[in-house]
Short mmCIF file of C-alpha atoms in Angstrom, two decimals:
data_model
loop_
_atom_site.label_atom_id
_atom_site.label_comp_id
_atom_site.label_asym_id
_atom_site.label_seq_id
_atom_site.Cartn_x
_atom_site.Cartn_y
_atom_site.Cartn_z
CA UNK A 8 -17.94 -7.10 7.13
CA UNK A 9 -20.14 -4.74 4.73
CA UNK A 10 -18.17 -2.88 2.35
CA UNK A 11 -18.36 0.71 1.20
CA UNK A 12 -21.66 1.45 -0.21
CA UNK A 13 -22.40 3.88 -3.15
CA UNK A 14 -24.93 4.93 -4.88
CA UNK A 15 -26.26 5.83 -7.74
CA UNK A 16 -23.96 3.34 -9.95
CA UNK A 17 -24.13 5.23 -13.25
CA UNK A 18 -25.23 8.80 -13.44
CA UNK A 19 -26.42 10.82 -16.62
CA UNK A 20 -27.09 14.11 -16.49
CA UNK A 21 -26.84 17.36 -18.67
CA UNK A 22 -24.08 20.85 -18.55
CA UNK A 23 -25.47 22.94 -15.85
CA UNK A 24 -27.71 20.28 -14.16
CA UNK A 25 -27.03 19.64 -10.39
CA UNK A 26 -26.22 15.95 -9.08
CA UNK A 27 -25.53 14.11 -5.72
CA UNK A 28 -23.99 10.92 -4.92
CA UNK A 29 -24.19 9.04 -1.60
CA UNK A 30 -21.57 6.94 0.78
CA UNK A 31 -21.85 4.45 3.60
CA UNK A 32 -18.93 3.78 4.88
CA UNK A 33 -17.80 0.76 6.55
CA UNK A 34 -19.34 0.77 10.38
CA UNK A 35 -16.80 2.44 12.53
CA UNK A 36 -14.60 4.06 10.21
CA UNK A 37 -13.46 7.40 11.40
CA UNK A 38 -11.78 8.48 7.99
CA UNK A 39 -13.79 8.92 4.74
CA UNK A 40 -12.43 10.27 1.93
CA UNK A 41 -14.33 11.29 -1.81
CA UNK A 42 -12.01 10.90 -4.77
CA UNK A 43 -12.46 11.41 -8.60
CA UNK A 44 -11.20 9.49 -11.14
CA UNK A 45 -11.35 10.68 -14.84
CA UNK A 46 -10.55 8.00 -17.51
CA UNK A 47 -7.43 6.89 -17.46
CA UNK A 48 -5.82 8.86 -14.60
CA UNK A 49 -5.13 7.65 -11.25
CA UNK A 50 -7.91 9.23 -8.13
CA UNK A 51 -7.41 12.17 -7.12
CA UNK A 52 -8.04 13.18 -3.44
CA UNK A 53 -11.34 16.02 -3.15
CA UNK A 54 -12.11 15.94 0.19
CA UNK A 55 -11.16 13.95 3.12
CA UNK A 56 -13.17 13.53 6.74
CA UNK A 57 -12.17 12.70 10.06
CA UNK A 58 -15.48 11.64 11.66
CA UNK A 59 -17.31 14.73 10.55
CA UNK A 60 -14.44 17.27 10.18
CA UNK A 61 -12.74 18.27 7.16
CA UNK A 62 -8.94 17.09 6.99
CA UNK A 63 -7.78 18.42 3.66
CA UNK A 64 -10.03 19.70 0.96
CA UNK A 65 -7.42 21.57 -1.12
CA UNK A 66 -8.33 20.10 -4.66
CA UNK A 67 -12.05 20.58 -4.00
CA UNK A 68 -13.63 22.82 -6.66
CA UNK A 69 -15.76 24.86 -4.07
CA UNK A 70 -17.67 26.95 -6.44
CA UNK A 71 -19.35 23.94 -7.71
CA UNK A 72 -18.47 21.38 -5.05
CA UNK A 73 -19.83 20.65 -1.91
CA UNK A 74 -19.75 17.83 0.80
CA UNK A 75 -21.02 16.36 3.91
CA UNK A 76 -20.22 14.49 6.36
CA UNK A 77 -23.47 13.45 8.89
CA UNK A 78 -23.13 12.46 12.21
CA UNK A 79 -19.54 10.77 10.84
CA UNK A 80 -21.26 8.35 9.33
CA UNK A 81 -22.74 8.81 5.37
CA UNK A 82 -21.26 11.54 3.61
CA UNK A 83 -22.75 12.97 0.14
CA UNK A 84 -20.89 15.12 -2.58
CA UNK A 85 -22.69 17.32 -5.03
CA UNK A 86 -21.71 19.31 -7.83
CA UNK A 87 -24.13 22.20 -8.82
CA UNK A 88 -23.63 23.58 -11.73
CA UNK A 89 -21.95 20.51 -13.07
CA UNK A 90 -19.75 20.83 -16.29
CA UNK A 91 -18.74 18.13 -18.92
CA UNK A 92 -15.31 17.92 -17.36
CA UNK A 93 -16.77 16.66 -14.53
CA UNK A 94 -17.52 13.14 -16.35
CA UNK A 95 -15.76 10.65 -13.98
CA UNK A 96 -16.44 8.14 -11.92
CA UNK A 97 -16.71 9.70 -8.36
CA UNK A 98 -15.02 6.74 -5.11
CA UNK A 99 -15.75 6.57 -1.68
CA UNK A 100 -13.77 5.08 0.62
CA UNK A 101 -13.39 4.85 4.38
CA UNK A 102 -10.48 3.62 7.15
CA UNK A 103 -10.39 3.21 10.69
CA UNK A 104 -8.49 5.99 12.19
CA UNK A 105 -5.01 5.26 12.76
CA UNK A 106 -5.19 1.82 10.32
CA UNK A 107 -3.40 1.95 7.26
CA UNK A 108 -5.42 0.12 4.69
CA UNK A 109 -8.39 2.14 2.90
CA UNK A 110 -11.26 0.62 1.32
CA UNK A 111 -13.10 1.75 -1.56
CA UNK A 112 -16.46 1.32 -3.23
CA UNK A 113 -17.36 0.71 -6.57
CA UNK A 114 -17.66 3.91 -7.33
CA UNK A 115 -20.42 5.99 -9.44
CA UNK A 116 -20.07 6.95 -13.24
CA UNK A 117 -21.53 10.48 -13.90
CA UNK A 118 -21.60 11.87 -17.28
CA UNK A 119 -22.30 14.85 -18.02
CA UNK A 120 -23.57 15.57 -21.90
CA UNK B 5 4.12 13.09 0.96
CA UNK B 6 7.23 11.61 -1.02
CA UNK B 7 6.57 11.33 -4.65
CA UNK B 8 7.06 7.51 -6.52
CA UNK B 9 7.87 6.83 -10.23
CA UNK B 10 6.26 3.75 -11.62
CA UNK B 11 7.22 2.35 -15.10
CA UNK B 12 2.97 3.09 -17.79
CA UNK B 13 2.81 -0.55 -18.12
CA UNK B 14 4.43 -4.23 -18.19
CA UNK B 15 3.23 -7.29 -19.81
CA UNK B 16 3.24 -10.43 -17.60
CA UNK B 17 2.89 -14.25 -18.99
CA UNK B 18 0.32 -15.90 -17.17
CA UNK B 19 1.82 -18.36 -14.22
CA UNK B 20 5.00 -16.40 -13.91
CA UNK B 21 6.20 -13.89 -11.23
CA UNK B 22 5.21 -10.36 -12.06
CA UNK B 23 7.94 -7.74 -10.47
CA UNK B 24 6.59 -4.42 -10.67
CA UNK B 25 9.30 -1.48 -9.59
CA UNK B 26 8.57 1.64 -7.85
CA UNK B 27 10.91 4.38 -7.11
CA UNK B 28 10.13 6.41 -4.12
CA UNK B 29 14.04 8.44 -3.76
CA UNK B 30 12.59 11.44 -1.39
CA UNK B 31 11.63 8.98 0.84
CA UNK B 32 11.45 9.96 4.77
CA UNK B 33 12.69 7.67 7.40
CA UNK B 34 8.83 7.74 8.80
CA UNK B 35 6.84 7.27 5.21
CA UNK B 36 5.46 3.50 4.88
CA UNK B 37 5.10 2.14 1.11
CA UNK B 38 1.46 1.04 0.06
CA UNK B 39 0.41 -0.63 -2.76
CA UNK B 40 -2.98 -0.68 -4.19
CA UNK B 41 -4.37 -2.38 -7.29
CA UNK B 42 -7.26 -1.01 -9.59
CA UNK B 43 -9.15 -3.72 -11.50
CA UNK B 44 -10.99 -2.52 -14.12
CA UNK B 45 -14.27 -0.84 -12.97
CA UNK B 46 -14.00 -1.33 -9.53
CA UNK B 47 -12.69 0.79 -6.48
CA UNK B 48 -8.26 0.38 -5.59
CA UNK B 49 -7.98 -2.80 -3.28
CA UNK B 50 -5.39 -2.79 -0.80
CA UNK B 51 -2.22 -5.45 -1.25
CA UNK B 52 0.79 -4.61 1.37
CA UNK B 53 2.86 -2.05 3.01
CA UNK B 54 6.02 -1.90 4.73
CA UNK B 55 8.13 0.51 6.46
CA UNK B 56 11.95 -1.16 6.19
CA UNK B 57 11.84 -5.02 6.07
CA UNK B 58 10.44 -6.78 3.49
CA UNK B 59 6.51 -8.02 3.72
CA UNK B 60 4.83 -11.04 2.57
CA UNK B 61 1.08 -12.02 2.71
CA UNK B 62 -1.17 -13.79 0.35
CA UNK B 63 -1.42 -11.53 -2.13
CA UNK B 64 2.31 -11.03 -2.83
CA UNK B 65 5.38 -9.74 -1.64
CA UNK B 66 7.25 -6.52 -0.94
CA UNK B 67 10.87 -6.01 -1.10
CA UNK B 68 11.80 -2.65 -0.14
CA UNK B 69 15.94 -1.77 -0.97
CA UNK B 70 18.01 -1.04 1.94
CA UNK B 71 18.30 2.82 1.20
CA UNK B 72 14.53 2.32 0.96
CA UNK B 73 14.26 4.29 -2.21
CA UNK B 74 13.12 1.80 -4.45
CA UNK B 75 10.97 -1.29 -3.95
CA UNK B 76 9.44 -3.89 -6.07
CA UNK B 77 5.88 -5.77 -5.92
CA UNK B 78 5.84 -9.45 -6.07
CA UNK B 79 3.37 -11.38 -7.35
CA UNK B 80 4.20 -14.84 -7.56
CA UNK B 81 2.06 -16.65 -9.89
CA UNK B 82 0.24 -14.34 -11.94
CA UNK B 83 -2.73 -14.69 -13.10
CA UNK B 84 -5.27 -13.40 -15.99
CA UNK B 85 -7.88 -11.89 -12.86
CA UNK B 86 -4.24 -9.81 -11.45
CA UNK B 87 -4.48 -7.69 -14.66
CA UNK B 88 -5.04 -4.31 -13.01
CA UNK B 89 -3.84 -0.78 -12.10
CA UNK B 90 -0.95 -1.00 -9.66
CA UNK B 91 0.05 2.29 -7.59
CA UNK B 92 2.53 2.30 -5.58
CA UNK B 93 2.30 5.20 -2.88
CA UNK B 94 4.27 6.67 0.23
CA UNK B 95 2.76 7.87 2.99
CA UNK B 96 3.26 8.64 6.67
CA UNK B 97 0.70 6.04 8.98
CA UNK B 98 -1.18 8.50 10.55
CA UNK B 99 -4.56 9.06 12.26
CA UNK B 100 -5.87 11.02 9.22
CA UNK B 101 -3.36 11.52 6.80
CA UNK B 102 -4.00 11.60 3.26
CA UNK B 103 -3.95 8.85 0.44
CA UNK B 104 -2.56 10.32 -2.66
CA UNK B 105 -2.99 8.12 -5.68
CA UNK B 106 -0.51 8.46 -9.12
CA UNK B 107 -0.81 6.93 -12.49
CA UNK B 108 0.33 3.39 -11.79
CA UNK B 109 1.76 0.42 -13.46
CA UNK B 110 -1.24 -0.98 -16.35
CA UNK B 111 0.05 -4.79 -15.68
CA UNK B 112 -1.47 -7.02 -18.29
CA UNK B 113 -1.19 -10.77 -17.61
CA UNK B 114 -1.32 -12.70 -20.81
CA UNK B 115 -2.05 -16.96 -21.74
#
C-alpha cells in the first residue's frame, strides 16, 4: 500500500512569513494526526483528526496555528506568523480507526531564519 | 496515558541481542505497550505491542514483566541499519486515542 505522503520536504522561510505543509494519508485511514519534532526531542502531538473532526488539539499554538482536515482525507497545517522556534521538522501520520499501529511520513523540515 | 522511563542511550555490538528497558509503573490494567523506532531522518516506524503476554514478530520481541510495569525490547541480532530512536509508549487501543511520543532510547549499533 501507498504510504503517508508529505510535502514540501524541506522548507525555508523567514520570522513572520506564513507557511503550509500538506498530508495524504494512507487510503482509508480514519485517524490523522500532525506532530512536531524539534531537534533532538521526541514528536510532540499538535493536532489529531478523526475523519474530519478534531480529537485533541491541546498543544496546538492557535494564535499562529491552524489545521484542516478535508473531506477526511488530506489535511494541511499552517503557521502564520511563523517564529524561529518553530524550526522543526513537521510528521504526518495516519491509522485506521480502532488499529493500533500508526504510520508516519517522512516528514517536512521548515526553518525559519 | 501512563508515563514510561527509558534509559538516553545504549551502545549495542553489531550481531548481538540489543535489550532495551522501559519502565511504565502507573500502568493501567487496559493500557497496551508500543514501541516505535526513529531512524534518522525519517518518520517513527512501528515494531510491537502487547497488552500482558509476551509478543514476538520479525522485528523483535517483547517481554512485558508480570506486574506489567516494566518491559524490555528484543532485538535479536542487531544490526548497523537498527541504529535508531526507540520509544517506548503506553496507551489505551482505542478508536481515536492519542499517540504520545517521549525522548527514547538513542541505540547505537557498533562493528
Amino acid at each position: 500500500e501507498a504510504g503517508v505522503a508529505q510535502s514540501p520536504r524541506y522548507k525555508i522561510i523567514e520570522k513572520r512569513q506564513s507557511v503550509a505543509f500538506w498530508c495524504n494519508p494512507i487510503s482509508g485511514h480514519a485517524t490523522l494526526y500532525w506532530y512536531q519534532q524539534i531537534l533532538g526531542q521526541g514528536p510532540k502531538l499538535l493536532i489529531q483528526f478523526q475523519n474530519n473532526g478534531v480529537v485533541d488539539d491541546s498543544q496546538l499554538p492557535k494564535d499562529r496555528f491552524s489545521a484542516e482536515r478535508l473531506k477526511g482525507v488530506d489535511s494541511t497545517l499552517k503557521i502564520q506568523p511563523a517564529k524561529l522556534e518553530d524550526s522543526a521538522v513537521y510528521l504526518c501520520a495516519s491509522s485506521e480507526g480502532g488499529r493500533i499501529e500508526a504510520f508516519f511520513g517522512q516528514g517536512t523540515r521548515l526553518t525559519v531564519v | 496515558d501512563a508515563k514510561t522511563t527509558q534509559p538516553p542511550s545504549m551502545d549495542c555490538a553489531e550481531g548481538r541481542a540489543a535489550n532495551l528497558p522501559c519502565n511504565h509503573s502507573t500502568i493501567s490494567g487496559n493500557e497496551y505497550v508500543y514501541w516505535y523506532r526513529q531512524i534518522h531522518s525519517q518518520g517513527p516506524q512501528y515494531i510491537i505491542h502487547g497488552l500482558k503476554n509476551n509478543e514476538t514478530n520479525e522485528m523483535a520481541s517483547l517481554i512485558i514483566t508480570e506486574d506489567r510495569k516494566s518491559s524490555t525490547l528484543i532485538l535479536p541480532h542487531a544490526t548497523l541499519r537498527d541504529t535508531a530512536v526507540y520509544y517506548c509508549i503506553v496507551r489505551v487501543v482505542e478508536y481515536g486515542n492519542k499517540l504520545v511520543f517521549g525522548a527514547g532510547t538513542i541505540l547505537r549499533v557498533k562493528s
